[in-house]
Amino acid sequence: PVHFQNRSYSIFNIVHSVDNFHPKGIAGGVLDVSFVGYEKYGEYLGWDKKDYVALGLPKYDILSSLDPVAIRKKYALPEKYILLLTPNSDLLSTRMLYRVIRDMKRHGYSVVLKGKTPKCHKPWYRFMGEKYFLSDVSFYPFITHELIRGSQGVIGFDTTAVEETLMCERPLVNFSIKPYRDKSAREGNFKQFVPMWASPFCLDLDIKDWKSWKWNQALPEFMSHFGKTFDYKKIQAEVFSVPGGASDRIIDFLEKNSR
């Protein structure tokens, strides 16, 4: 902070899904304003209203131009697939993951897996689906956004990509497996995701113990979810923001408020 005490310029922060910089940046005097996706984001995290402005997020401006057919051709993907965002390696047994993938295939879906290194990667993931992506080979458009848009739906494991899935307008089945989710939803950076997990496009399955969980009983609801239609624009407006135009709004704000 000492290097910023006499600055003659403004510093702005565009938040990611989970922001850990804003409170320290404001307290240390190295940040003037954060740009957030929607008004309640700052309210959920207890931020002072003068320190942030809701203008949307530029990373979603490109979504309207993403064509599912072109995406499937670009990455040589099957026409009908579910995208599975691989879980933290220590939170779910490979046996259970195999059962999920097996039953998706039995119901006529291919399964494409997307992981990240190191924590969401096991070597045998690449053999469990039709395709497996580990590296982020494209950042704008972000490959995860492309894979979601090209899919018929997404499977996640308490993933914060619930936000990306909503913005890309695809149904999500979320397996709640993180032992710290409840605490983070009350006290930490998961507060902003709770309304998304609770909204209609997301089938949120609370799994406390995989060994005793009745997978076969849940399977019909699980499978039918991917065939449902939802008013995504309504959900976006209620729990996040409708994508598009954020870059223009941010540039306009900067032109009026920079020093």
Tab-separated table of C-alpha atoms in Angstrom:
chain	number	residue	atom	x	y	z
A	1	PRO	CA	0.000	0.000	0.000
A	2	VAL	CA	2.834	2.468	0.692
A	3	HIS	CA	3.621	2.678	-3.026
A	4	PHE	CA	0.071	3.870	-3.806
A	5	GLN	CA	-0.356	6.593	-1.168
A	6	ASN	CA	0.277	9.530	-3.502
A	7	ARG	CA	-1.082	8.136	-6.765
A	8	SER	CA	-2.738	10.472	-9.242
A	9	TYR	CA	-4.623	7.747	-11.106
A	10	SER	CA	-7.634	5.528	-10.449
A	11	ILE	CA	-7.508	1.763	-9.944
A	12	PHE	CA	-10.489	-0.402	-10.832
A	13	ASN	CA	-11.097	-4.103	-10.308
A	14	ILE	CA	-13.279	-6.370	-12.443
A	15	VAL	CA	-14.350	-9.197	-10.162
A	16	HIS	CA	-14.260	-12.883	-10.956
A	17	SER	CA	-16.880	-15.322	-9.649
A	18	VAL	CA	-15.201	-15.358	-6.239
A	19	ASP	CA	-13.318	-12.175	-5.322
A	20	ASN	CA	-10.730	-12.170	-2.554
A	21	PHE	CA	-9.007	-8.907	-3.507
A	22	HIS	CA	-11.650	-6.216	-3.029
A	23	PRO	CA	-11.775	-5.960	0.812
A	24	LYS	CA	-7.977	-5.834	1.171
A	25	GLY	CA	-7.623	-3.491	-1.797
A	26	ILE	CA	-10.133	-1.008	-0.388
A	27	ALA	CA	-8.691	-1.229	3.122
A	28	GLY	CA	-5.150	-0.731	1.820
A	29	GLY	CA	-6.033	2.219	-0.385
A	30	VAL	CA	-4.896	0.509	-3.579
A	31	LEU	CA	-8.364	0.191	-5.125
A	32	ASP	CA	-11.054	2.766	-5.874
A	33	VAL	CA	-13.984	0.801	-7.279
A	34	SER	CA	-14.828	-2.800	-8.224
A	35	PHE	CA	-17.081	-3.662	-11.151
A	36	VAL	CA	-19.488	-6.464	-10.287
A	37	GLY	CA	-22.035	-8.465	-12.245
A	38	TYR	CA	-25.087	-7.413	-10.234
A	39	GLU	CA	-26.092	-5.242	-7.302
A	40	LYS	CA	-26.612	-7.978	-4.722
A	41	TYR	CA	-23.078	-9.344	-5.214
A	42	GLY	CA	-21.650	-6.625	-2.966
A	43	GLU	CA	-24.588	-6.893	-0.585
A	44	TYR	CA	-24.036	-10.632	-0.091
A	45	LEU	CA	-20.370	-10.031	0.764
A	46	GLY	CA	-20.956	-6.998	2.973
A	47	TRP	CA	-19.197	-4.457	0.768
A	48	ASP	CA	-19.773	-0.711	1.151
A	49	LYS	CA	-21.969	0.489	-1.740
A	50	LYS	CA	-19.649	3.374	-2.574
A	51	ASP	CA	-16.856	0.891	-3.334
A	52	TYR	CA	-18.502	-1.061	-6.157
A	53	VAL	CA	-20.797	-0.577	-9.132
A	54	ALA	CA	-22.920	-3.193	-10.902
A	55	LEU	CA	-22.195	-3.015	-14.645
A	56	GLY	CA	-22.130	-6.679	-15.631
A	57	LEU	CA	-19.036	-8.712	-16.510
A	58	PRO	CA	-17.249	-8.357	-19.879
A	59	LYS	CA	-16.407	-12.053	-20.081
A	60	TYR	CA	-20.066	-12.755	-20.883
A	61	ASP	CA	-20.437	-10.163	-23.664
A	62	ILE	CA	-19.361	-12.711	-26.257
A	63	LEU	CA	-21.930	-15.371	-25.369
A	64	SER	CA	-24.565	-14.259	-27.867
A	65	SER	CA	-22.140	-14.922	-30.720
A	66	LEU	CA	-21.268	-18.478	-29.654
A	67	ASP	CA	-22.905	-20.943	-32.034
A	68	PRO	CA	-23.372	-24.471	-30.586
A	69	VAL	CA	-23.038	-26.148	-33.994
A	70	ALA	CA	-19.799	-24.296	-34.770
A	71	ILE	CA	-18.423	-25.139	-31.324
A	72	ARG	CA	-19.091	-28.851	-31.748
A	73	LYS	CA	-17.371	-28.740	-35.128
A	74	LYS	CA	-14.408	-26.762	-33.760
A	75	TYR	CA	-13.654	-29.291	-31.022
A	76	ALA	CA	-14.916	-32.403	-32.879
A	77	LEU	CA	-17.623	-32.989	-30.274
A	78	PRO	CA	-20.648	-35.297	-30.536
A	79	GLU	CA	-23.963	-33.692	-31.447
A	80	LYS	CA	-25.662	-34.667	-28.183
A	81	TYR	CA	-23.468	-34.521	-25.099
A	82	ILE	CA	-23.487	-33.577	-21.434
A	83	LEU	CA	-20.514	-31.626	-20.111
A	84	LEU	CA	-19.158	-32.990	-16.825
A	85	LEU	CA	-16.971	-30.625	-14.821
A	86	THR	CA	-14.726	-33.020	-12.931
A	87	PRO	CA	-14.860	-32.856	-9.122
A	88	ASN	CA	-12.041	-32.168	-6.690
A	89	SER	CA	-10.070	-35.401	-6.782
A	90	ASP	CA	-10.490	-36.202	-3.092
A	91	LEU	CA	-14.239	-35.546	-2.833
A	92	LEU	CA	-15.765	-38.238	-5.011
A	93	SER	CA	-14.941	-41.868	-5.660
A	94	THR	CA	-14.042	-42.858	-9.199
A	95	ARG	CA	-16.616	-45.650	-8.918
A	96	MET	CA	-19.438	-43.177	-8.336
A	97	LEU	CA	-18.264	-40.930	-11.161
A	98	TYR	CA	-18.190	-43.951	-13.458
A	99	ARG	CA	-21.799	-44.810	-12.534
A	100	VAL	CA	-22.952	-41.288	-13.428
A	101	ILE	CA	-21.176	-41.397	-16.796
A	102	ARG	CA	-22.361	-44.948	-17.513
A	103	ASP	CA	-26.009	-44.053	-16.973
A	104	MET	CA	-25.751	-40.903	-19.073
A	105	LYS	CA	-24.511	-43.048	-21.953
A	106	ARG	CA	-27.308	-45.583	-21.396
A	107	HIS	CA	-29.820	-42.767	-21.870
A	108	GLY	CA	-28.342	-41.710	-25.201
A	109	TYR	CA	-25.933	-38.957	-24.191
A	110	SER	CA	-22.235	-38.757	-24.839
A	111	VAL	CA	-20.223	-37.325	-21.948
A	112	VAL	CA	-17.458	-34.752	-22.354
A	113	LEU	CA	-15.234	-34.092	-19.352
A	114	LYS	CA	-13.543	-30.803	-18.469
A	115	GLY	CA	-10.945	-30.757	-15.713
A	116	LYS	CA	-8.277	-28.456	-14.407
A	117	THR	CA	-4.872	-29.160	-13.003
A	118	PRO	CA	-3.896	-30.059	-10.391
A	119	LYS	CA	-6.896	-30.570	-8.118
A	120	CYS	CA	-9.590	-31.627	-10.606
A	121	HIS	CA	-7.521	-34.077	-12.577
A	122	LYS	CA	-6.949	-37.797	-12.402
A	123	PRO	CA	-5.119	-39.548	-15.264
A	124	TRP	CA	-7.993	-41.990	-15.921
A	125	TYR	CA	-10.531	-39.190	-16.497
A	126	ARG	CA	-9.371	-39.039	-20.113
A	127	PHE	CA	-10.647	-42.590	-20.653
A	128	MET	CA	-14.089	-42.132	-19.058
A	129	GLY	CA	-15.882	-39.940	-21.596
A	130	GLU	CA	-16.118	-39.196	-25.281
A	131	LYS	CA	-13.606	-36.340	-24.900
A	132	TYR	CA	-11.527	-34.942	-22.082
A	133	PHE	CA	-10.251	-31.370	-21.893
A	134	LEU	CA	-7.666	-30.328	-19.326
A	135	SER	CA	-5.919	-27.249	-20.672
A	136	ASP	CA	-7.650	-23.919	-21.149
A	137	VAL	CA	-6.678	-23.605	-24.804
A	138	SER	CA	-8.898	-20.573	-25.383
A	139	PHE	CA	-9.635	-17.731	-22.987
A	140	TYR	CA	-11.825	-15.414	-25.095
A	141	PRO	CA	-14.072	-17.081	-25.808
A	142	PHE	CA	-13.294	-19.154	-22.727
A	143	ILE	CA	-13.247	-22.843	-23.628
A	144	THR	CA	-15.518	-23.749	-20.698
A	145	HIS	CA	-18.136	-21.316	-22.002
A	146	GLU	CA	-17.823	-22.882	-25.445
A	147	LEU	CA	-18.178	-26.410	-24.088
A	148	ILE	CA	-21.256	-25.412	-22.065
A	149	ARG	CA	-22.914	-23.707	-25.048
A	150	GLY	CA	-22.300	-26.715	-27.273
A	151	SER	CA	-23.800	-29.130	-24.737
A	152	GLN	CA	-27.321	-30.202	-23.774
A	153	GLY	CA	-26.537	-29.637	-20.113
A	154	VAL	CA	-23.892	-29.666	-17.405
A	155	ILE	CA	-23.034	-31.862	-14.417
A	156	GLY	CA	-21.095	-30.179	-11.617
A	157	PHE	CA	-19.975	-30.905	-8.079
A	158	ASP	CA	-20.613	-27.732	-6.069
A	159	THR	CA	-18.927	-25.904	-8.907
A	160	THR	CA	-18.908	-22.110	-8.957
A	161	ALA	CA	-19.430	-22.570	-12.715
A	162	VAL	CA	-23.131	-22.568	-11.795
A	163	GLU	CA	-22.758	-18.900	-12.792
A	164	GLU	CA	-21.271	-19.721	-16.212
A	165	THR	CA	-23.912	-22.390	-16.812
A	166	LEU	CA	-26.719	-19.928	-16.093
A	167	MET	CA	-25.159	-17.301	-18.350
A	168	CYS	CA	-24.776	-19.898	-21.142
A	169	GLU	CA	-28.421	-20.966	-20.643
A	170	ARG	CA	-28.021	-24.684	-20.061
A	171	PRO	CA	-29.607	-26.923	-17.376
A	172	LEU	CA	-27.323	-27.940	-14.528
A	173	VAL	CA	-27.350	-30.949	-12.235
A	174	ASN	CA	-25.228	-30.052	-9.240
A	175	PHE	CA	-24.054	-32.717	-6.805
A	176	SER	CA	-23.452	-30.982	-3.485
A	177	ILE	CA	-20.428	-32.778	-2.092
A	178	LYS	CA	-18.130	-30.110	-0.633
A	179	PRO	CA	-18.018	-30.445	3.153
A	180	TYR	CA	-17.412	-26.711	3.543
A	181	ARG	CA	-20.270	-25.544	1.307
A	182	ASP	CA	-22.777	-24.783	4.095
A	183	LYS	CA	-20.268	-22.706	6.048
A	184	SER	CA	-19.105	-20.859	2.932
A	185	ALA	CA	-22.713	-20.156	1.996
A	186	ARG	CA	-23.302	-18.554	5.399
A	187	GLU	CA	-19.998	-16.810	6.020
A	188	GLY	CA	-17.796	-16.847	2.935
A	189	ASN	CA	-17.641	-16.469	-0.815
A	190	PHE	CA	-20.409	-18.938	-1.689
A	191	LYS	CA	-23.182	-16.561	-0.604
A	192	GLN	CA	-23.713	-15.256	-4.122
A	193	PHE	CA	-24.124	-18.756	-5.558
A	194	VAL	CA	-26.873	-19.909	-3.185
A	195	PRO	CA	-29.732	-18.259	-5.176
A	196	MET	CA	-28.370	-19.810	-8.385
A	197	TRP	CA	-28.169	-23.301	-6.894
A	198	ALA	CA	-31.761	-22.821	-5.633
A	199	SER	CA	-33.179	-21.593	-8.965
A	200	PRO	CA	-35.158	-23.857	-11.327
A	201	PHE	CA	-32.472	-24.424	-13.977
A	202	CYS	CA	-30.278	-26.135	-11.353
A	203	LEU	CA	-31.178	-29.526	-9.874
A	204	ASP	CA	-29.222	-29.326	-6.622
A	205	LEU	CA	-28.691	-32.788	-5.114
A	206	ASP	CA	-27.443	-32.751	-1.540
A	207	ILE	CA	-25.126	-35.730	-1.180
A	208	LYS	CA	-23.735	-36.205	2.312
A	209	ASP	CA	-22.636	-39.837	1.991
A	210	TRP	CA	-22.097	-41.458	-1.400
A	211	LYS	CA	-21.998	-44.944	0.082
A	212	SER	CA	-25.557	-44.744	1.401
A	213	TRP	CA	-27.023	-42.505	-1.320
A	214	LYS	CA	-29.748	-44.120	-3.448
A	215	TRP	CA	-28.492	-43.305	-6.957
A	216	ASN	CA	-31.079	-45.452	-8.753
A	217	GLN	CA	-33.918	-43.615	-7.020
A	218	ALA	CA	-32.541	-40.235	-8.080
A	219	LEU	CA	-31.786	-41.262	-11.660
A	220	PRO	CA	-35.229	-40.516	-13.236
A	221	GLU	CA	-35.299	-36.934	-11.906
A	222	PHE	CA	-31.652	-36.539	-12.867
A	223	MET	CA	-32.226	-37.612	-16.466
A	224	SER	CA	-35.484	-35.689	-16.997
A	225	HIS	CA	-33.840	-32.430	-15.919
A	226	PHE	CA	-31.798	-32.238	-19.126
A	227	GLY	CA	-34.956	-32.290	-21.222
A	228	LYS	CA	-36.642	-29.361	-19.474
A	229	THR	CA	-36.858	-25.773	-20.708
A	230	PHE	CA	-36.427	-22.737	-18.480
A	231	ASP	CA	-36.912	-18.986	-18.702
A	232	TYR	CA	-33.200	-18.258	-18.418
A	233	LYS	CA	-33.519	-14.507	-18.929
A	234	LYS	CA	-35.938	-14.294	-16.004
A	235	ILE	CA	-33.631	-16.358	-13.790
A	236	GLN	CA	-30.587	-14.321	-14.847
A	237	ALA	CA	-32.344	-11.073	-13.950
A	238	GLU	CA	-33.462	-12.440	-10.574
A	239	VAL	CA	-30.213	-13.986	-9.316
A	240	PHE	CA	-27.398	-12.508	-11.408
A	241	SER	CA	-27.557	-10.359	-14.563
A	242	VAL	CA	-28.545	-10.666	-18.197
A	243	PRO	CA	-25.310	-10.964	-20.231
A	244	GLY	CA	-24.287	-8.412	-22.825
A	245	GLY	CA	-23.150	-4.783	-23.022
A	246	ALA	CA	-20.896	-4.822	-19.935
A	247	SER	CA	-17.807	-3.659	-21.829
A	248	ASP	CA	-19.627	-0.597	-23.173
A	249	ARG	CA	-20.971	0.269	-19.720
A	250	ILE	CA	-17.533	-0.056	-18.119
A	251	ILE	CA	-15.837	2.110	-20.770
A	252	ASP	CA	-18.534	4.746	-20.347
A	253	PHE	CA	-18.042	4.671	-16.564
A	254	LEU	CA	-14.262	5.004	-16.908
A	255	GLU	CA	-14.524	7.950	-19.258
A	256	LYS	CA	-16.721	9.762	-16.743
A	257	ASN	CA	-14.997	8.775	-13.502
A	258	SER	CA	-11.260	8.260	-14.125
A	259	ARG	CA	-8.792	10.817	-12.859
